[in-house]
Amino acid sequence: MDDDMFRHILGEFGLSWRGYRKVRKGVKKRLGRHMTQLGCRNVDDYLRKLAEEPELKKLAEQCLTVTISRFFRDRRVWRDLRDHVLPDVTERARPTVTIWSAGCACGEEAYSVAILWDMYCRNLKNPPALELVATDVNVKTMAKAKAGMYGVSSLKELEPEIRARYFQPSGGSGRFKIADSIRTQPRWRLLDLLVDEPPAQEIHIVFLRNNLLTYYRDSLQRTVLRRVVDSLAEDGYLIIRSHERIPARVDGLTTSDFNKSIVRKSVG
Ligand SMILES: C[S@@+](CC[C@H](N)C(=O)[O-])C[C@H]1O[C@@H](n2cnc3c(N)ncnc32)[C@H](O)[C@@H]1O
């Protein structure tokens, strides 16, 4: 598949050519294989088939989704969540703190939240309850997330004590299973950010990293992000990647002074 064909397909799905720059090779390969399986001779043929059969379109979406993740990806963010964000939300939000991992891939981010919460709340006298919702559009990654089994590369940013406390080697093949106390925390849901409503309202923290603001086109980013921001509680937090930008004309958000990945919904 050449770049023009790939660009054309990305355009049909509202995806950004620039956002895909680091992963083009692998995604093109997956799409090429799918086209061959369906016996399509060219992109127009392929897109016509996808338009006729929603199930095939879902498979094409799976080829297009980038599902790379890791536990405690970007450690500075997790440190600042522990030092700034959790002290604030556990103080203000009672009886329940709601956290949403939007685009949870194989669950690494949602489970990192559950682990951080467990470690932080151990030291509190009367911690609030946690409602942790993890969503993704990809049915395959969601099944893996629920299983809670990981290869060693997903664990590479973990401190040894965390690994020892929350993971057990499983099956003797370099794979690890997450502790049941953590595995049972998230509520998993298939959800397409482009069309579905957020899974809750008055959410205190939304993780939206390496998803909408990296891979989708600006026009989609604006409408979808508006819906996400509306689901945040006043003073709630939006977590993005440091290279991701809030699109112009999505107002009511302020980047925190301690970490540019941590953005706050402004009061009023
Ligand atoms: C690169 S992973 C990011 C995982 C995690 N948030 C992180 O930062 O490590 C991107 C995830 O977003 C999901 N995704 C892409 N488009 C989506 C959509 N329209 N609705 C919901 N999830 C989507 C993909 O399926 C994938 O699992």
mmCIF file of C-alpha atoms and ligand atoms in Angstrom:
data_model
loop_
_atom_site.group_PDB
_atom_site.id
_atom_site.type_symbol
_atom_site.label_atom_id
_atom_site.label_comp_id
_atom_site.label_asym_id
_atom_site.label_seq_id
_atom_site.Cartn_x
_atom_site.Cartn_y
_atom_site.Cartn_z
ATOM 1 C CA MET A 1 0.000 0.000 0.000
ATOM 2 C CA ASP A 2 1.459 3.375 -0.946
ATOM 3 C CA ASP A 3 1.194 6.608 1.057
ATOM 4 C CA ASP A 4 -1.608 8.043 -1.079
ATOM 5 C CA MET A 5 -3.776 4.982 -0.514
ATOM 6 C CA PHE A 6 -3.067 5.085 3.199
ATOM 7 C CA ARG A 7 -3.852 8.814 3.411
ATOM 8 C CA HIS A 8 -7.136 8.195 1.636
ATOM 9 C CA ILE A 9 -8.177 5.499 4.122
ATOM 10 C CA LEU A 10 -7.145 7.621 7.108
ATOM 11 C CA GLY A 11 -9.240 10.478 5.719
ATOM 12 C CA GLU A 12 -12.313 8.265 5.465
ATOM 13 C CA PHE A 13 -11.993 7.437 9.174
ATOM 14 C CA GLY A 14 -11.310 11.027 10.292
ATOM 15 C CA LEU A 15 -7.723 10.103 11.209
ATOM 16 C CA SER A 16 -4.638 12.291 10.958
ATOM 17 C CA TRP A 17 -1.733 11.549 8.600
ATOM 18 C CA ARG A 18 0.630 13.477 10.875
ATOM 19 C CA GLY A 19 -0.614 11.647 14.001
ATOM 20 C CA TYR A 20 0.218 8.282 12.423
ATOM 21 C CA ARG A 21 3.745 9.226 11.403
ATOM 22 C CA LYS A 22 5.525 6.900 13.848
ATOM 23 C CA VAL A 23 3.297 3.881 13.237
ATOM 24 C CA ARG A 24 2.531 4.114 9.503
ATOM 25 C CA LYS A 25 4.535 1.079 8.487
ATOM 26 C CA GLY A 26 2.809 -1.392 10.806
ATOM 27 C CA VAL A 27 -0.696 -0.022 10.234
ATOM 28 C CA LYS A 28 -0.252 -0.057 6.447
ATOM 29 C CA LYS A 29 0.806 -3.685 6.653
ATOM 30 C CA ARG A 30 -2.309 -4.644 8.664
ATOM 31 C CA LEU A 31 -4.616 -2.786 6.280
ATOM 32 C CA GLY A 32 -2.895 -4.334 3.253
ATOM 33 C CA ARG A 33 -3.453 -7.817 4.701
ATOM 34 C CA HIS A 34 -7.117 -7.037 5.347
ATOM 35 C CA MET A 35 -7.578 -5.782 1.775
ATOM 36 C CA THR A 36 -5.999 -8.942 0.409
ATOM 37 C CA GLN A 37 -8.190 -11.172 2.601
ATOM 38 C CA LEU A 38 -11.257 -9.428 1.220
ATOM 39 C CA GLY A 39 -9.962 -9.767 -2.340
ATOM 40 C CA CYS A 40 -9.993 -5.991 -2.936
ATOM 41 C CA ARG A 41 -7.953 -4.743 -5.884
ATOM 42 C CA ASN A 42 -7.787 -1.111 -4.828
ATOM 43 C CA VAL A 43 -8.732 1.302 -2.039
ATOM 44 C CA ASP A 44 -12.044 2.330 -3.598
ATOM 45 C CA ASP A 45 -13.043 -1.314 -3.777
ATOM 46 C CA TYR A 46 -12.045 -1.757 -0.129
ATOM 47 C CA LEU A 47 -13.898 1.327 1.101
ATOM 48 C CA ARG A 48 -17.014 0.258 -0.829
ATOM 49 C CA LYS A 49 -16.968 -3.139 0.906
ATOM 50 C CA LEU A 50 -16.525 -1.514 4.329
ATOM 51 C CA ALA A 51 -19.454 0.826 3.674
ATOM 52 C CA GLU A 52 -21.670 -2.128 2.762
ATOM 53 C CA GLU A 53 -20.778 -4.303 5.756
ATOM 54 C CA PRO A 54 -20.516 -2.722 9.215
ATOM 55 C CA GLU A 55 -18.723 -5.811 10.597
ATOM 56 C CA LEU A 56 -15.942 -5.389 8.026
ATOM 57 C CA LYS A 57 -15.703 -1.728 8.925
ATOM 58 C CA LYS A 58 -15.158 -2.731 12.558
ATOM 59 C CA LEU A 59 -12.319 -5.031 11.470
ATOM 60 C CA ALA A 60 -10.761 -2.190 9.489
ATOM 61 C CA GLU A 61 -10.988 -0.005 12.610
ATOM 62 C CA GLN A 62 -9.129 -2.695 14.510
ATOM 63 C CA CYS A 63 -6.385 -2.606 11.861
ATOM 64 C CA LEU A 64 -6.205 1.170 12.291
ATOM 65 C CA THR A 65 -6.142 1.395 16.077
ATOM 66 C CA VAL A 66 -2.763 1.754 17.706
ATOM 67 C CA THR A 67 -2.841 -0.127 20.987
ATOM 68 C CA ILE A 68 0.667 0.332 22.372
ATOM 69 C CA SER A 69 0.660 1.031 26.101
ATOM 70 C CA ARG A 70 2.579 0.257 29.299
ATOM 71 C CA PHE A 71 2.042 0.349 33.027
ATOM 72 C CA PHE A 72 2.827 3.776 34.528
ATOM 73 C CA ARG A 73 3.680 5.140 31.078
ATOM 74 C CA ASP A 74 5.338 8.548 31.551
ATOM 75 C CA ARG A 75 6.343 8.271 35.190
ATOM 76 C CA ARG A 76 6.370 12.032 35.836
ATOM 77 C CA VAL A 77 2.637 12.179 35.267
ATOM 78 C CA TRP A 78 2.022 9.416 37.794
ATOM 79 C CA ARG A 79 4.241 11.126 40.343
ATOM 80 C CA ASP A 80 2.309 14.389 39.894
ATOM 81 C CA LEU A 81 -0.997 12.557 40.085
ATOM 82 C CA ARG A 82 0.116 11.145 43.425
ATOM 83 C CA ASP A 83 1.546 14.414 44.751
ATOM 84 C CA HIS A 84 -0.973 16.962 43.423
ATOM 85 C CA VAL A 85 -4.101 15.431 41.946
ATOM 86 C CA LEU A 86 -5.021 12.617 44.342
ATOM 87 C CA PRO A 87 -4.594 14.789 47.466
ATOM 88 C CA ASP A 88 -7.015 17.280 45.892
ATOM 89 C CA VAL A 89 -9.694 14.887 44.649
ATOM 90 C CA THR A 90 -9.714 12.608 47.688
ATOM 91 C CA GLU A 91 -10.212 15.720 49.834
ATOM 92 C CA ARG A 92 -12.984 17.289 47.737
ATOM 93 C CA ALA A 93 -14.830 14.470 46.029
ATOM 94 C CA ARG A 94 -16.945 12.436 48.419
ATOM 95 C CA PRO A 95 -18.263 9.819 48.838
ATOM 96 C CA THR A 96 -16.910 8.592 45.463
ATOM 97 C CA VAL A 97 -14.106 9.641 43.137
ATOM 98 C CA THR A 98 -14.851 8.796 39.489
ATOM 99 C CA ILE A 99 -11.966 8.173 37.089
ATOM 100 C CA TRP A 100 -12.253 7.308 33.373
ATOM 101 C CA SER A 101 -9.536 5.748 31.236
ATOM 102 C CA ALA A 102 -10.751 6.655 27.716
ATOM 103 C CA GLY A 103 -8.956 4.413 25.219
ATOM 104 C CA CYS A 104 -7.626 1.927 27.759
ATOM 105 C CA ALA A 105 -6.015 -0.478 25.209
ATOM 106 C CA CYS A 106 -5.114 -3.704 27.072
ATOM 107 C CA GLY A 107 -5.828 -2.151 30.469
ATOM 108 C CA GLU A 108 -2.345 -0.992 31.480
ATOM 109 C CA GLU A 109 -3.469 2.593 32.205
ATOM 110 C CA ALA A 110 -6.620 1.642 34.138
ATOM 111 C CA TYR A 111 -4.740 -0.883 36.250
ATOM 112 C CA SER A 112 -2.012 1.704 36.917
ATOM 113 C CA VAL A 113 -4.744 3.980 38.285
ATOM 114 C CA ALA A 114 -6.051 1.173 40.507
ATOM 115 C CA ILE A 115 -2.528 0.455 41.818
ATOM 116 C CA LEU A 116 -1.757 4.140 42.471
ATOM 117 C CA TRP A 117 -5.091 4.523 44.236
ATOM 118 C CA ASP A 118 -4.445 1.480 46.400
ATOM 119 C CA MET A 119 -0.988 2.744 47.414
ATOM 120 C CA TYR A 120 -2.196 6.281 48.062
ATOM 121 C CA CYS A 121 -5.352 5.438 49.979
ATOM 122 C CA ARG A 122 -3.590 2.995 52.279
ATOM 123 C CA ASN A 123 -2.319 6.054 54.150
ATOM 124 C CA LEU A 124 -5.670 7.826 54.441
ATOM 125 C CA LYS A 125 -7.908 7.436 57.483
ATOM 126 C CA ASN A 126 -11.192 7.662 55.622
ATOM 127 C CA PRO A 127 -10.646 7.399 51.862
ATOM 128 C CA PRO A 128 -13.499 7.926 49.405
ATOM 129 C CA ALA A 129 -14.647 5.038 47.235
ATOM 130 C CA LEU A 130 -13.235 4.696 43.712
ATOM 131 C CA GLU A 131 -15.410 4.309 40.615
ATOM 132 C CA LEU A 132 -12.980 3.400 37.817
ATOM 133 C CA VAL A 133 -14.351 3.075 34.296
ATOM 134 C CA ALA A 134 -12.161 1.847 31.433
ATOM 135 C CA THR A 135 -13.393 2.059 27.839
ATOM 136 C CA ASP A 136 -12.117 1.291 24.367
ATOM 137 C CA VAL A 137 -13.496 0.818 20.883
ATOM 138 C CA ASN A 138 -11.398 -2.281 20.226
ATOM 139 C CA VAL A 139 -13.068 -5.537 21.267
ATOM 140 C CA LYS A 140 -9.805 -7.527 21.122
ATOM 141 C CA THR A 141 -7.824 -5.272 23.445
ATOM 142 C CA MET A 142 -10.764 -5.131 25.846
ATOM 143 C CA ALA A 143 -10.744 -8.937 26.159
ATOM 144 C CA LYS A 144 -7.008 -8.802 26.941
ATOM 145 C CA ALA A 145 -7.579 -6.038 29.470
ATOM 146 C CA LYS A 146 -10.139 -8.114 31.326
ATOM 147 C CA ALA A 147 -7.780 -11.112 31.435
ATOM 148 C CA GLY A 148 -5.051 -9.017 33.111
ATOM 149 C CA MET A 149 -2.046 -10.979 31.720
ATOM 150 C CA TYR A 150 1.059 -9.150 30.483
ATOM 151 C CA GLY A 151 4.442 -9.736 28.949
ATOM 152 C CA VAL A 152 7.502 -8.322 30.650
ATOM 153 C CA SER A 153 7.782 -5.351 28.234
ATOM 154 C CA SER A 154 4.506 -3.851 29.534
ATOM 155 C CA LEU A 155 6.017 -3.840 33.012
ATOM 156 C CA LYS A 156 9.284 -2.085 32.214
ATOM 157 C CA GLU A 157 8.432 1.241 33.906
ATOM 158 C CA LEU A 158 7.340 -0.485 37.124
ATOM 159 C CA GLU A 159 9.322 -0.081 40.314
ATOM 160 C CA PRO A 160 10.427 -3.494 41.618
ATOM 161 C CA GLU A 161 8.328 -3.228 44.799
ATOM 162 C CA ILE A 162 5.189 -2.503 42.779
ATOM 163 C CA ARG A 163 5.870 -5.420 40.481
ATOM 164 C CA ALA A 164 6.416 -7.738 43.439
ATOM 165 C CA ARG A 165 3.302 -6.580 45.257
ATOM 166 C CA TYR A 166 0.793 -6.467 42.398
ATOM 167 C CA PHE A 167 1.971 -9.048 39.824
ATOM 168 C CA GLN A 168 2.581 -12.781 39.947
ATOM 169 C CA PRO A 169 4.534 -14.736 37.320
ATOM 170 C CA SER A 170 2.099 -16.917 35.441
ATOM 171 C CA GLY A 171 2.602 -20.008 33.305
ATOM 172 C CA GLY A 172 6.427 -19.787 33.469
ATOM 173 C CA SER A 173 6.676 -18.106 30.062
ATOM 174 C CA GLY A 174 7.753 -14.613 31.113
ATOM 175 C CA ARG A 175 4.149 -13.524 31.580
ATOM 176 C CA PHE A 176 2.656 -11.866 34.628
ATOM 177 C CA LYS A 177 -0.867 -11.795 36.021
ATOM 178 C CA ILE A 178 -2.170 -8.786 37.854
ATOM 179 C CA ALA A 179 -3.398 -9.305 41.427
ATOM 180 C CA ASP A 180 -7.123 -10.037 41.726
ATOM 181 C CA SER A 181 -7.635 -7.117 44.122
ATOM 182 C CA ILE A 182 -6.591 -4.790 41.243
ATOM 183 C CA ARG A 183 -8.063 -6.794 38.347
ATOM 184 C CA THR A 184 -11.565 -6.510 39.772
ATOM 185 C CA GLN A 185 -11.458 -2.695 40.151
ATOM 186 C CA PRO A 186 -12.204 -1.331 36.657
ATOM 187 C CA ARG A 187 -15.633 -1.474 35.067
ATOM 188 C CA TRP A 188 -14.893 -2.278 31.396
ATOM 189 C CA ARG A 189 -17.027 -0.998 28.551
ATOM 190 C CA LEU A 190 -16.807 -0.951 24.776
ATOM 191 C CA LEU A 191 -17.263 2.684 23.812
ATOM 192 C CA ASP A 192 -16.523 4.618 20.651
ATOM 193 C CA LEU A 193 -15.504 8.136 21.609
ATOM 194 C CA LEU A 194 -16.664 9.446 18.247
ATOM 195 C CA VAL A 195 -20.271 8.412 18.665
ATOM 196 C CA ASP A 196 -21.040 7.297 22.227
ATOM 197 C CA GLU A 197 -21.764 9.440 25.252
ATOM 198 C CA PRO A 198 -19.175 9.398 28.066
ATOM 199 C CA PRO A 199 -19.754 6.549 30.542
ATOM 200 C CA ALA A 200 -20.574 8.911 33.447
ATOM 201 C CA GLN A 201 -21.006 12.572 34.324
ATOM 202 C CA GLU A 202 -19.220 14.650 36.969
ATOM 203 C CA ILE A 203 -16.032 12.662 36.407
ATOM 204 C CA HIS A 204 -13.082 13.798 38.498
ATOM 205 C CA ILE A 205 -10.203 12.566 36.322
ATOM 206 C CA VAL A 206 -10.262 11.603 32.627
ATOM 207 C CA PHE A 207 -7.238 9.965 30.996
ATOM 208 C CA LEU A 208 -7.304 10.744 27.277
ATOM 209 C CA ARG A 209 -3.708 9.980 26.346
ATOM 210 C CA ASN A 210 -2.419 8.814 22.977
ATOM 211 C CA ASN A 211 -5.861 8.666 21.458
ATOM 212 C CA LEU A 212 -8.151 11.451 20.170
ATOM 213 C CA LEU A 213 -5.550 14.232 20.356
ATOM 214 C CA THR A 214 -2.855 12.246 18.565
ATOM 215 C CA TYR A 215 -4.606 10.149 15.949
ATOM 216 C CA TYR A 216 -7.711 12.086 14.900
ATOM 217 C CA ARG A 217 -8.164 15.130 12.710
ATOM 218 C CA ASP A 218 -8.631 18.567 14.267
ATOM 219 C CA SER A 219 -12.291 18.888 13.302
ATOM 220 C CA LEU A 220 -13.193 15.634 15.118
ATOM 221 C CA GLN A 221 -10.962 16.489 18.060
ATOM 222 C CA ARG A 222 -12.949 19.631 18.781
ATOM 223 C CA THR A 223 -16.422 18.056 18.886
ATOM 224 C CA VAL A 224 -15.389 14.923 20.739
ATOM 225 C CA LEU A 225 -13.198 16.746 23.254
ATOM 226 C CA ARG A 226 -16.077 19.139 24.014
ATOM 227 C CA ARG A 227 -18.215 16.137 25.015
ATOM 228 C CA VAL A 228 -15.422 14.728 27.171
ATOM 229 C CA VAL A 229 -14.853 18.067 28.909
ATOM 230 C CA ASP A 230 -18.584 18.412 29.561
ATOM 231 C CA SER A 231 -18.484 15.077 31.400
ATOM 232 C CA LEU A 232 -15.809 16.394 33.794
ATOM 233 C CA ALA A 233 -16.802 17.767 37.184
ATOM 234 C CA GLU A 234 -15.958 21.440 37.805
ATOM 235 C CA ASP A 235 -12.270 21.521 38.762
ATOM 236 C CA GLY A 236 -11.856 18.004 37.316
ATOM 237 C CA TYR A 237 -8.628 16.924 35.612
ATOM 238 C CA LEU A 238 -7.928 15.883 32.027
ATOM 239 C CA ILE A 239 -4.719 13.898 31.485
ATOM 240 C CA ILE A 240 -3.117 14.123 28.035
ATOM 241 C CA ARG A 241 0.401 13.485 26.649
ATOM 242 C CA SER A 242 2.942 16.286 26.812
ATOM 243 C CA HIS A 243 3.108 16.540 22.995
ATOM 244 C CA GLU A 244 -0.696 16.694 22.655
ATOM 245 C CA ARG A 245 -2.444 20.047 22.343
ATOM 246 C CA ILE A 246 -5.924 21.160 23.312
ATOM 247 C CA PRO A 247 -7.509 22.358 20.053
ATOM 248 C CA ALA A 248 -8.327 26.037 19.725
ATOM 249 C CA ARG A 249 -11.923 26.929 20.555
ATOM 250 C CA VAL A 250 -12.266 24.234 23.215
ATOM 251 C CA ASP A 251 -12.386 26.584 26.155
ATOM 252 C CA GLY A 252 -12.750 26.110 29.910
ATOM 253 C CA LEU A 253 -9.449 24.235 30.359
ATOM 254 C CA THR A 254 -6.236 25.417 32.013
ATOM 255 C CA THR A 255 -2.893 23.615 31.902
ATOM 256 C CA SER A 256 -1.566 23.068 35.418
ATOM 257 C CA ASP A 257 1.607 24.899 36.381
ATOM 258 C CA PHE A 258 3.357 21.719 37.553
ATOM 259 C CA ASN A 259 2.800 19.440 34.532
ATOM 260 C CA LYS A 260 1.615 20.266 31.031
ATOM 261 C CA SER A 261 0.010 16.834 30.647
ATOM 262 C CA ILE A 262 -2.352 17.658 33.510
ATOM 263 C CA VAL A 263 -5.103 20.038 32.440
ATOM 264 C CA ARG A 264 -7.864 21.336 34.669
ATOM 265 C CA LYS A 265 -11.441 22.243 33.967
ATOM 266 C CA SER A 266 -11.800 25.830 35.094
ATOM 267 C CA VAL A 267 -14.487 26.936 37.460
ATOM 268 C CA GLY A 268 -17.262 29.201 36.179
HETATM 269 C C1 LIG B 1 -2.150 4.017 21.926
HETATM 270 S S1 LIG B 1 -3.489 3.362 22.854
HETATM 271 C C2 LIG B 1 -3.379 4.341 24.310
HETATM 272 C C3 LIG B 1 -3.539 3.540 25.565
HETATM 273 C C4 LIG B 1 -3.396 4.353 26.848
HETATM 274 N N1 LIG B 1 -4.374 5.411 26.914
HETATM 275 C C5 LIG B 1 -2.005 4.930 26.943
HETATM 276 O O1 LIG B 1 -1.805 6.129 26.805
HETATM 277 O O2 LIG B 1 -1.064 4.158 27.169
HETATM 278 C C6 LIG B 1 -4.896 4.106 22.020
HETATM 279 C C7 LIG B 1 -6.212 3.402 22.334
HETATM 280 O O3 LIG B 1 -7.286 4.264 21.894
HETATM 281 C C8 LIG B 1 -8.297 3.450 21.358
HETATM 282 N N2 LIG B 1 -9.167 4.224 20.447
HETATM 283 C C9 LIG B 1 -8.889 4.671 19.209
HETATM 284 N N3 LIG B 1 -9.960 5.263 18.659
HETATM 285 C C10 LIG B 1 -10.938 5.208 19.604
HETATM 286 C C11 LIG B 1 -12.293 5.638 19.637
HETATM 287 N N4 LIG B 1 -12.838 6.232 18.579
HETATM 288 N N5 LIG B 1 -13.008 5.413 20.739
HETATM 289 C C12 LIG B 1 -12.451 4.790 21.796
HETATM 290 N N6 LIG B 1 -11.187 4.344 21.847
HETATM 291 C C13 LIG B 1 -10.436 4.546 20.750
HETATM 292 C C14 LIG B 1 -7.530 2.347 20.636
HETATM 293 O O4 LIG B 1 -8.330 1.202 20.416
HETATM 294 C C15 LIG B 1 -6.367 2.103 21.582
HETATM 295 O O5 LIG B 1 -6.606 1.047 22.462
#
